[in-house]
Each structure stands twice: as C-alpha cells, then as structure tokens.
Amino acid sequence: MRTTPATSSVTGVGHLLRLILRRDRVRLPLWLVGLGGSIVASALAVPPLYDTPEKVAGYARTVGASPVSYLMSGRQVGLDTLGGIVANEISQVAQLGVCLMVVFLVVRHTRAEEESGRAELLRSTVLGRHAATLAGLVYGVTAALLLGAITSISMLAAGLPAGGSLTYGVGLALLGVAYTAITLVAVQISTSARGALGLAGAAVAVGYLVRGIGAMQDNALVWLSPFGWAQGMNAFGDERWWPALILLVFTALLLWLAARLMAHRDFGGGLIATRPGPARAGRLLDTPFGLATRLQRGLLVGWAVGLFLLGVLYGAVIPTVPDLIESNPEMADVVGASGQAAEDALVDAFLGYIYLFMAVIACGFVVASVLRLRAEEEAGRAEVVLATPVSRTSWMAATTTLALVAAVALTVLMGLGLAVGYGIGSGEWDQVLTQVAGQLAYLPGTLVVGALAAALYGLLPRGTGIAWAAVALIALQVVLGQLLGLPDAVQAISPFWHLAAVPVDDFEIVPYATLVLIAGALVAAGLWGYRRRDAVAG
C-alpha cells in the first residue's frame, strides 16, 4: 500500500507568499513609496542647505550638542560631514518608519489571519503549521531590505560616500528585520491582532526611548536597544560592522523563541488567554457611541500619550531655534522665515511649522479611527450590530463623531505638550493658552482629512486607501513643499494650505469656518452613501 508522506511544517510557504503579494499589491508599494519617498526627498534636499564648511560646523555645534536631538535621533557620528547630517535628519522617519512598517505588515498576515478565521481555511489545505509564520517572516524581511536599499541608493544619489551610504542602509534593514522577529513573538503571545500590534508597538517605543535616553546620558544604555545597535555601525564615521552581528544574533534568538512558542500554543490562541468579559454590559455599551469608544479606547490612549510626548519634545527644542538658524540662515527657509528676522519672528515661524507638522500627524489618528468602520465591516461584526435596532446612520455617525471629537481633544493635548516642553526648555510656564490656541488654529485641516475618510467609506468603500494616500501627500507637502518649490496649484490640494500660518500670520475666521463646513459636507455625503450601498461592500 502506498502512503502519502507527512506534510512538512513549512509546506506551502511559496503559495502563501504569492497570496500575500497579491493581497498587498497596493499596500506594500504605498509603504515603500511613502517612507522611501520621504527619505529620498530629505536626502536630496538637505545637502544644498549645508553647502559650506561654516554651515556644516554650525550644525555640528548646535544640533550635535542638543540633548533633545540625542533623545530623538541618538548620537549620530560624523555630524561634521554632510553624510552625518543627512543620516541624522532622516533617522527619525527612516528608523521608526521601517519598524512600524514591518509590524503592521507582519501582524496583518499572521495574527489577523488567525483572528478572522481565514488562516483556518488555508490550514484545511496542504499547508504546514509554520508556513504562515515563515511567510510573514520572509515578507517582513523583504520589505525591510527594500527600504534599506532605497535609503542607500538615495544617499548615493545625493553624492554621499558609498561606504557610509551602504552601512546606513544595511543597519536600517537589519533594524527592520529585528522588529520583524519581535513582531512574530508578539503574534504568538496575543490572541488578537490589536494585542499583537500593541505589544510590538510598545517594543518599538521602548527601544526608541532607551536608545534616546542612553544617548542623552552618553552611557551604555544605548546598547540595550536595537536602535542603538543599528546606529552603532557608525555610518559616515569610523564604520564598523560588528554591531550588525548583534542584530543578527538577536533576531535569530527571537525567531527561535517564536517557533518554540508557536509549537506550544493552540492554533488561533495565544500564550495570554483572553479574559472573559462581564456577564452584563455596562450602560456605555447601550449606545453606538459608547460601543465605538469601547472599541477604540486603546487607540485613543496610545495616540494621546504619543502626541503629548511629541509635543513636549518639540516644545523643548523651541529655545534652541535662534542659535540653529544663526549658524545656518538657509534653515529659515524650511520654516518659512527670513534668516535676518528677529529672534521672536524666527521662533514664531518655527512654531507655525511645528503646529502644522503635528496637525498632519494627527490626521493619521483620525483616518485610522474613522476607517475602523471598514475593519468592523470586513470582519463581519458590523452586521451583528446592524441586526439590532441600531441604524446604519447611527452606527457610522457614532464612530465618525468619536474620531472628530477625539481629534479636537488630541489637538488640545498637543498644544499642552508644546507648552510643557517649552517650559522645560526655557523655564517660562506662561505659554499654555498661547500654544493650545496656536495648535487649534490648524484643527480644520485635520477634520477635513477625517471627513474625507468618512466620505470614502460611505461612497467608495474599496477606495478608503485614498485617505491614507492623502495623509502621505499632505505630509510630503508640509515637510518638503518649501524646499521643492511646489506651485500653489499643487500645494492648494492640502486643506492646511488655506489656513492662516499662525502665529506668523493673523488668525482668519473665513477659511477656518469654510473648512469646517467642508468637513461637515463630506461627513454628510458619507452618511448618505452608506445608507444606500450594500451593508458589506466588496
């Protein structure tokens, strides 16, 4: 009698990878274009700002001695060279970006698949137990390597030394690979995609802060973080490759741990069991708004803490702005000021740039919050809610209202964070109302972006990715619009372009009110469309 050989634990990896690439044929390019485009644009835009030895020396003297710079970007070597300056300027976006990219991509194709039940259907075919994990690993590693290659190529295109460009790109890729392994461990621990994202996101935050605190104190704490190991390769300085071995060994140990954990857990389960809920629901869950709040409380808390701390960091930088621009007057062009402007005018220009930048970051929250509707719909949970007396209008309106109200609250928190950071940096604590009011001046732009996501969900549910593309384009316009000299017709696409540049310009009520009305019209259009389309759109 002929027997069929036992299925290997990794059987079907190739088929899964092709399926993953088919499903992410838009998502992966968006990540690479968004992050890679920002890195390329920054790498090409920074060198013209530091085209003389005096400007390079001024950067090294100011930024290179700033504790806030250490916290945010670590101790980048070679700040007295153009390569070191470029590496320092792109490090925040590149390092945090590659980590967050692999976290979201890997969780999407591992734990989220188990949670939705799709992985169980695939397992009913000829598919090995570890195939999904290995496919997620290969996918995350590939994405990290691609971003590392884009970064190295952009540095070479900017005319930077080949050795430093290669070292920085490899370090960035290995950092992404390490957090791919961390994410796979988180996937084995949590029973939900949100839990896995929370654990892996916390690991990113801890690693980033440990490196930053160690850099501020100039001690060995930096060597307890993967961020510190990647930066320890000393790109554009005395390049060294042994920290790459630490990253590889760390990654290998985590992959071994992930494999062991998966072998000892139930399929669909995790090491941390889900706690049973209370026998009776609280009053908060009696309303659609209460349910939306309960579903998004983790998202709300995480963004609130993150944006407040970001405000504190930027607020602490404000007192150093005059010295930085004095050493390099062309930096004033980035924040829309004149290098010969008075000190107060320079600070105001910088504040306006920070207000705008943080408002754009808040757009990420409001889009994620509104598009939770789409996630609930795809998972089939929205149908369960709508089978009760809850109407479509109230269901969508509750989540959209929560997102927009939370955007207002987060805007206030960002202003408070700026005031606290400014107080820490300058010793002046009378800026609370000023900073909160300044940040609120940019709120309508954030509301319009969130309302756009609501309109897309109601009218064109398969096109909700356009909302994320809008956030990426607006961010690129804010960061590089001045340097690239984009025409007004292009910059006008951003709702923020129509607002007064507070505090440089006087506040104007007409564009403020107009954008609020546009946001209301977009939400109304989304509600109208949702009432008329299929409850579950393909």
XYZ file of C-alpha atoms in Angstrom, residues 132-538:
407
model
C 2.236 31.268 7.771
C 4.897 32.360 10.261
C 7.714 31.747 7.802
C 5.828 33.541 5.029
C 5.281 36.511 7.345
C 8.985 36.484 8.212
C 10.100 36.435 4.575
C 7.625 39.192 3.731
C 8.756 41.443 6.595
C 12.434 40.853 5.822
C 11.866 41.620 2.137
C 10.078 44.889 2.951
C 12.886 45.942 5.325
C 15.588 45.104 2.772
C 13.790 47.085 0.068
C 13.548 50.167 2.277
C 17.206 49.810 3.264
C 18.165 49.620 -0.418
C 16.060 52.689 -1.246
C 17.800 54.590 1.549
C 21.312 53.649 0.413
C 20.526 54.497 -3.213
C 19.074 57.881 -2.221
C 22.226 58.706 -0.258
C 24.400 57.743 -3.193
C 22.240 59.883 -5.460
C 22.857 62.805 -3.096
C 26.587 62.372 -3.640
C 27.384 60.917 -0.209
C 30.244 58.432 0.340
C 29.455 54.884 -0.776
C 30.756 53.257 2.410
C 28.611 55.330 4.725
C 25.562 55.012 2.460
C 25.846 51.220 2.386
C 26.477 50.995 6.134
C 23.452 53.135 6.962
C 21.170 51.208 4.593
C 22.275 47.830 5.974
C 21.820 48.997 9.553
C 18.325 50.274 8.738
C 17.370 46.998 7.042
C 18.692 44.897 9.937
C 16.727 47.051 12.371
C 13.574 46.249 10.394
C 14.471 42.549 10.348
C 14.943 42.566 14.136
C 11.500 44.094 14.664
C 10.034 41.559 12.253
C 11.230 38.885 14.667
C 9.906 40.836 17.665
C 6.523 41.078 15.943
C 6.430 37.330 15.334
C 6.977 36.754 19.064
C 4.170 39.213 19.856
C 1.918 37.300 17.452
C 2.430 34.117 19.465
C 1.682 35.871 22.758
C -1.507 37.763 21.923
C -4.816 36.292 20.805
C -5.811 39.364 18.777
C -4.295 41.496 16.054
C -4.778 44.621 18.160
C -2.976 42.989 21.065
C -0.080 41.929 18.846
C 0.139 45.430 17.391
C 0.123 46.854 20.911
C 2.931 44.576 22.113
C 5.091 45.112 19.038
C 4.380 48.857 19.035
C 5.368 49.046 22.690
C 8.626 47.261 21.825
C 9.306 49.904 19.164
C 8.591 52.719 21.622
C 10.734 51.176 24.379
C 13.649 50.533 22.038
C 13.461 54.066 20.681
C 13.274 55.689 24.116
C 16.001 53.501 25.629
C 18.341 54.493 22.795
C 17.356 58.159 23.216
C 17.815 58.221 26.982
C 21.136 56.409 26.677
C 22.283 58.916 24.066
C 21.279 61.847 26.282
C 23.224 60.401 29.206
C 26.028 59.155 26.929
C 26.169 55.769 28.626
C 25.886 52.068 27.815
C 22.089 52.159 27.860
C 22.142 52.619 24.070
C 23.488 49.079 23.760
C 20.262 47.670 25.229
C 18.267 48.751 22.185
C 18.179 47.529 18.567
C 18.080 51.209 17.574
C 21.401 51.673 19.365
C 22.924 48.638 17.639
C 21.916 49.894 14.191
C 23.259 53.376 14.915
C 26.380 51.841 16.473
C 27.512 50.786 12.992
C 28.752 54.418 12.766
C 27.706 55.228 9.216
C 29.698 58.196 7.844
C 32.148 57.910 10.705
C 34.542 55.119 11.578
C 32.293 52.413 10.063
C 32.152 49.155 11.956
C 30.174 46.014 11.228
C 30.259 44.043 14.457
C 27.021 45.681 15.755
C 25.332 44.071 12.739
C 26.270 40.687 14.209
C 24.489 41.644 17.439
C 21.355 42.445 15.445
C 21.580 39.132 13.584
C 22.100 37.080 16.759
C 19.250 38.940 18.491
C 16.996 38.251 15.510
C 17.936 34.568 15.417
C 17.161 34.128 19.121
C 13.776 35.773 18.726
C 12.925 33.620 15.722
C 13.834 30.521 17.717
C 11.601 31.763 20.533
C 8.724 32.463 18.134
C 8.997 28.944 16.690
C 9.013 27.396 20.176
C 6.027 29.446 21.284
C 4.047 28.542 18.190
C 4.777 24.854 18.686
C 3.311 25.021 22.206
C 0.158 27.056 21.619
C -3.200 26.184 20.166
C -3.946 27.360 16.662
C -5.911 30.599 16.904
C -4.876 31.051 20.529
C -2.051 32.810 22.299
C 0.032 32.491 25.425
C -2.028 35.250 27.064
C -5.586 33.971 27.225
C -8.417 36.385 26.554
C -10.180 37.367 29.749
C -13.910 36.646 29.829
C -15.980 39.799 29.783
C -18.517 40.750 32.456
C -21.824 38.912 32.456
C -23.717 42.129 31.810
C -22.703 45.029 29.618
C -22.361 48.465 31.158
C -24.545 51.379 30.240
C -21.847 52.762 27.988
C -22.323 49.859 25.565
C -26.060 50.561 25.228
C -25.318 53.246 22.626
C -23.404 53.137 19.321
C -21.143 55.953 20.545
C -20.356 54.031 23.723
C -19.531 50.909 21.726
C -17.277 52.876 19.385
C -15.499 54.392 22.384
C -15.003 50.963 23.956
C -13.609 49.518 20.717
C -11.143 52.365 20.254
C -10.053 53.137 23.782
C -6.617 51.585 23.228
C -6.139 53.580 20.058
C -7.230 56.771 21.810
C -4.928 56.303 24.791
C -1.925 55.350 22.658
C -2.256 58.343 20.350
C -2.951 60.714 23.237
C 0.210 59.705 25.080
C 2.329 59.668 21.919
C 1.218 63.071 20.616
C 1.524 64.704 24.023
C 5.099 63.433 24.405
C 5.905 64.516 20.855
C 4.631 67.974 21.741
C 6.892 68.018 24.806
C 9.912 67.101 22.665
C 9.249 69.776 20.071
C 8.432 72.341 22.724
C 11.808 71.746 24.346
C 13.530 72.440 21.006
C 11.960 75.904 20.597
C 14.511 77.836 22.733
C 17.374 76.485 20.566
C 15.883 77.704 17.272
C 17.623 81.127 17.100
C 21.063 79.560 17.584
C 20.409 76.914 14.936
C 19.245 79.414 12.324
C 22.053 81.828 13.194
C 24.572 79.139 12.257
C 22.724 78.373 9.023
C 20.396 81.140 7.780
C 19.087 78.938 4.950
C 17.390 76.732 7.556
C 14.946 79.607 7.969
C 13.553 78.807 4.521
C 12.419 75.415 5.792
C 10.196 77.012 8.437
C 9.160 79.913 6.221
C 11.172 82.682 7.899
C 13.940 85.024 6.887
C 17.411 84.350 8.175
C 17.685 88.035 9.101
C 14.383 88.025 11.010
C 14.237 88.989 14.647
C 14.533 86.240 17.233
C 10.810 86.328 18.085
C 9.915 86.087 14.384
C 12.166 83.051 13.968
C 10.539 81.329 16.931
C 7.079 82.145 15.568
C 7.980 80.702 12.162
C 9.279 77.539 13.781
C 6.151 77.269 15.920
C 3.948 77.595 12.855
C 5.893 74.784 11.183
C 5.548 72.559 14.258
C 1.816 73.298 14.618
C 1.321 72.267 11.017
C 3.540 69.199 11.266
C 1.768 67.883 14.367
C -1.657 68.569 12.871
C -0.680 66.388 9.913
C 0.420 63.612 12.275
C -2.994 63.836 13.969
C -4.516 63.148 10.545
C -3.128 59.628 10.885
C -5.208 59.086 14.010
C -8.446 60.461 12.621
C -8.178 58.359 9.447
C -7.386 55.199 11.441
C -10.303 55.916 13.770
C -12.852 56.514 11.001
C -11.702 53.511 8.987
C -12.305 51.269 11.978
C -15.766 51.138 10.407
C -14.302 49.351 7.408
C -12.412 46.891 9.606
C -15.582 46.038 11.558
C -17.450 45.594 8.291
C -14.855 43.279 6.759
C -14.690 41.184 9.943
C -18.475 40.704 9.915
C -19.020 42.377 13.283
C -20.835 45.363 11.774
C -23.575 43.008 10.522
C -24.151 41.776 14.052
C -24.557 45.334 15.329
C -26.853 46.316 12.476
C -29.035 43.261 13.133
C -30.123 45.026 16.338
C -32.268 48.199 16.385
C -29.101 50.232 15.632
C -29.492 52.030 12.288
C -26.764 52.431 9.718
C -26.741 56.184 10.210
C -26.280 55.983 13.977
C -23.585 53.302 13.647
C -21.468 55.296 11.193
C -22.222 58.644 12.823
C -21.095 57.356 16.233
C -17.650 56.275 15.023
C -17.164 59.357 12.871
C -18.208 61.670 15.716
C -15.824 59.898 18.069
C -12.947 60.352 15.609
C -13.605 64.056 15.091
C -14.205 64.817 18.779
C -11.043 62.889 19.676
C -9.168 64.949 17.063
C -10.169 68.090 18.940
C -9.032 66.587 22.258
C -5.716 65.435 20.778
C -5.129 68.881 19.314
C -5.522 70.388 22.773
C -3.145 67.773 24.203
C -0.536 68.589 21.551
C -0.757 72.255 22.489
C -0.359 71.381 26.167
C 2.653 69.212 25.335
C 4.280 72.089 23.461
C 3.690 74.386 26.442
C 5.180 71.855 28.868
C 8.209 71.251 26.646
C 8.753 74.980 26.183
C 8.590 75.423 29.943
C 11.175 72.688 30.455
C 13.492 74.182 27.844
C 13.176 77.864 28.717
C 11.827 77.978 32.271
C 8.797 80.000 31.118
C 5.442 78.445 32.023
C 3.002 81.094 30.812
C 2.544 79.731 27.283
C -0.285 77.216 27.839
C -3.160 79.204 26.325
C -0.970 80.524 23.526
C 0.255 77.085 22.468
C -3.163 75.446 22.707
C -4.769 78.246 20.673
C -1.991 78.046 18.076
C -2.433 74.306 17.636
C -6.225 74.668 17.420
C -5.734 77.092 14.516
C -4.798 74.091 12.349
C -7.612 71.805 13.523
C -9.921 72.241 10.468
C -7.318 70.663 8.191
C -7.287 67.545 10.359
C -11.086 67.451 10.421
C -11.300 67.668 6.620
C -8.952 64.700 6.210
C -11.020 62.652 8.676
C -14.217 63.681 6.915
C -12.683 62.607 3.595
C -12.130 59.129 5.075
C -15.796 59.052 6.164
C -16.977 60.099 2.690
C -14.844 57.408 1.056
C -16.162 54.767 3.443
C -19.762 55.638 2.649
C -19.448 56.292 -1.079
C -16.432 54.254 -2.208
C -15.557 51.655 0.471
C -12.986 49.894 -1.702
C -11.189 53.213 -2.136
C -10.625 54.020 1.531
C -6.885 53.698 0.932
C -7.143 57.056 -0.821
C -7.486 58.625 2.636
C -4.080 57.250 3.640
C -2.608 58.391 0.339
C -3.955 61.873 1.104
C -2.226 61.858 4.501
C 1.065 60.838 2.862
C 0.808 63.531 0.191
C -0.080 66.238 2.707
C 2.852 65.194 4.907
C 5.216 65.362 1.932
C 3.881 68.811 1.018
C 4.361 70.068 4.582
C 7.861 68.675 5.029
C 9.292 69.484 1.592
C 6.878 71.918 -0.046
C 9.097 74.950 0.562
C 12.311 73.206 -0.449
C 10.856 71.693 -3.620
C 9.197 74.946 -4.637
C 5.877 73.283 -5.456
C 3.447 75.528 -7.351
C 0.466 76.942 -5.492
C -1.923 74.819 -7.551
C -0.312 71.678 -6.127
C 0.034 72.941 -2.564
C -3.620 74.038 -2.576
C -4.646 70.362 -2.581
C -3.787 70.313 1.119
C -6.524 71.774 3.341
C -3.827 73.192 5.626
C -2.540 75.419 2.814
C -5.731 77.504 3.024
C -5.363 78.266 6.751
C -3.518 81.241 8.183
C 0.055 80.395 9.192
C -0.439 81.133 12.876
C 1.442 82.623 14.752
C 3.286 84.330 11.867
C 0.029 85.477 10.281
C -3.104 86.690 11.986
C -5.864 84.174 12.535
C -8.577 84.286 9.831
C -12.073 83.028 10.581
C -13.338 82.681 6.980
C -11.038 79.842 5.767
C -11.314 78.239 9.214
C -15.117 78.166 9.057
C -15.090 77.157 5.381
C -13.002 74.073 6.051
C -15.234 73.115 8.986
C -18.262 73.354 6.677
C -16.483 71.265 4.043
C -15.754 68.634 6.683
C -19.439 68.591 7.633
C -20.470 68.223 3.992
C -18.075 65.310 3.456
C -19.411 63.517 6.535
C -22.995 64.076 5.336
C -22.076 62.670 1.917
C -20.550 59.605 3.574
C -23.660 59.008 5.682
C -25.867 59.399 2.606
C -23.782 56.900 0.649
C -23.626 54.361 3.480
C -27.408 54.317 3.808
C -27.755 53.425 0.125
C -24.977 50.922 -0.522
C -24.706 47.274 0.486
C -24.055 46.759 4.180
C -20.954 44.732 3.327
C -19.219 46.136 0.259
C -16.637 44.098 -1.568
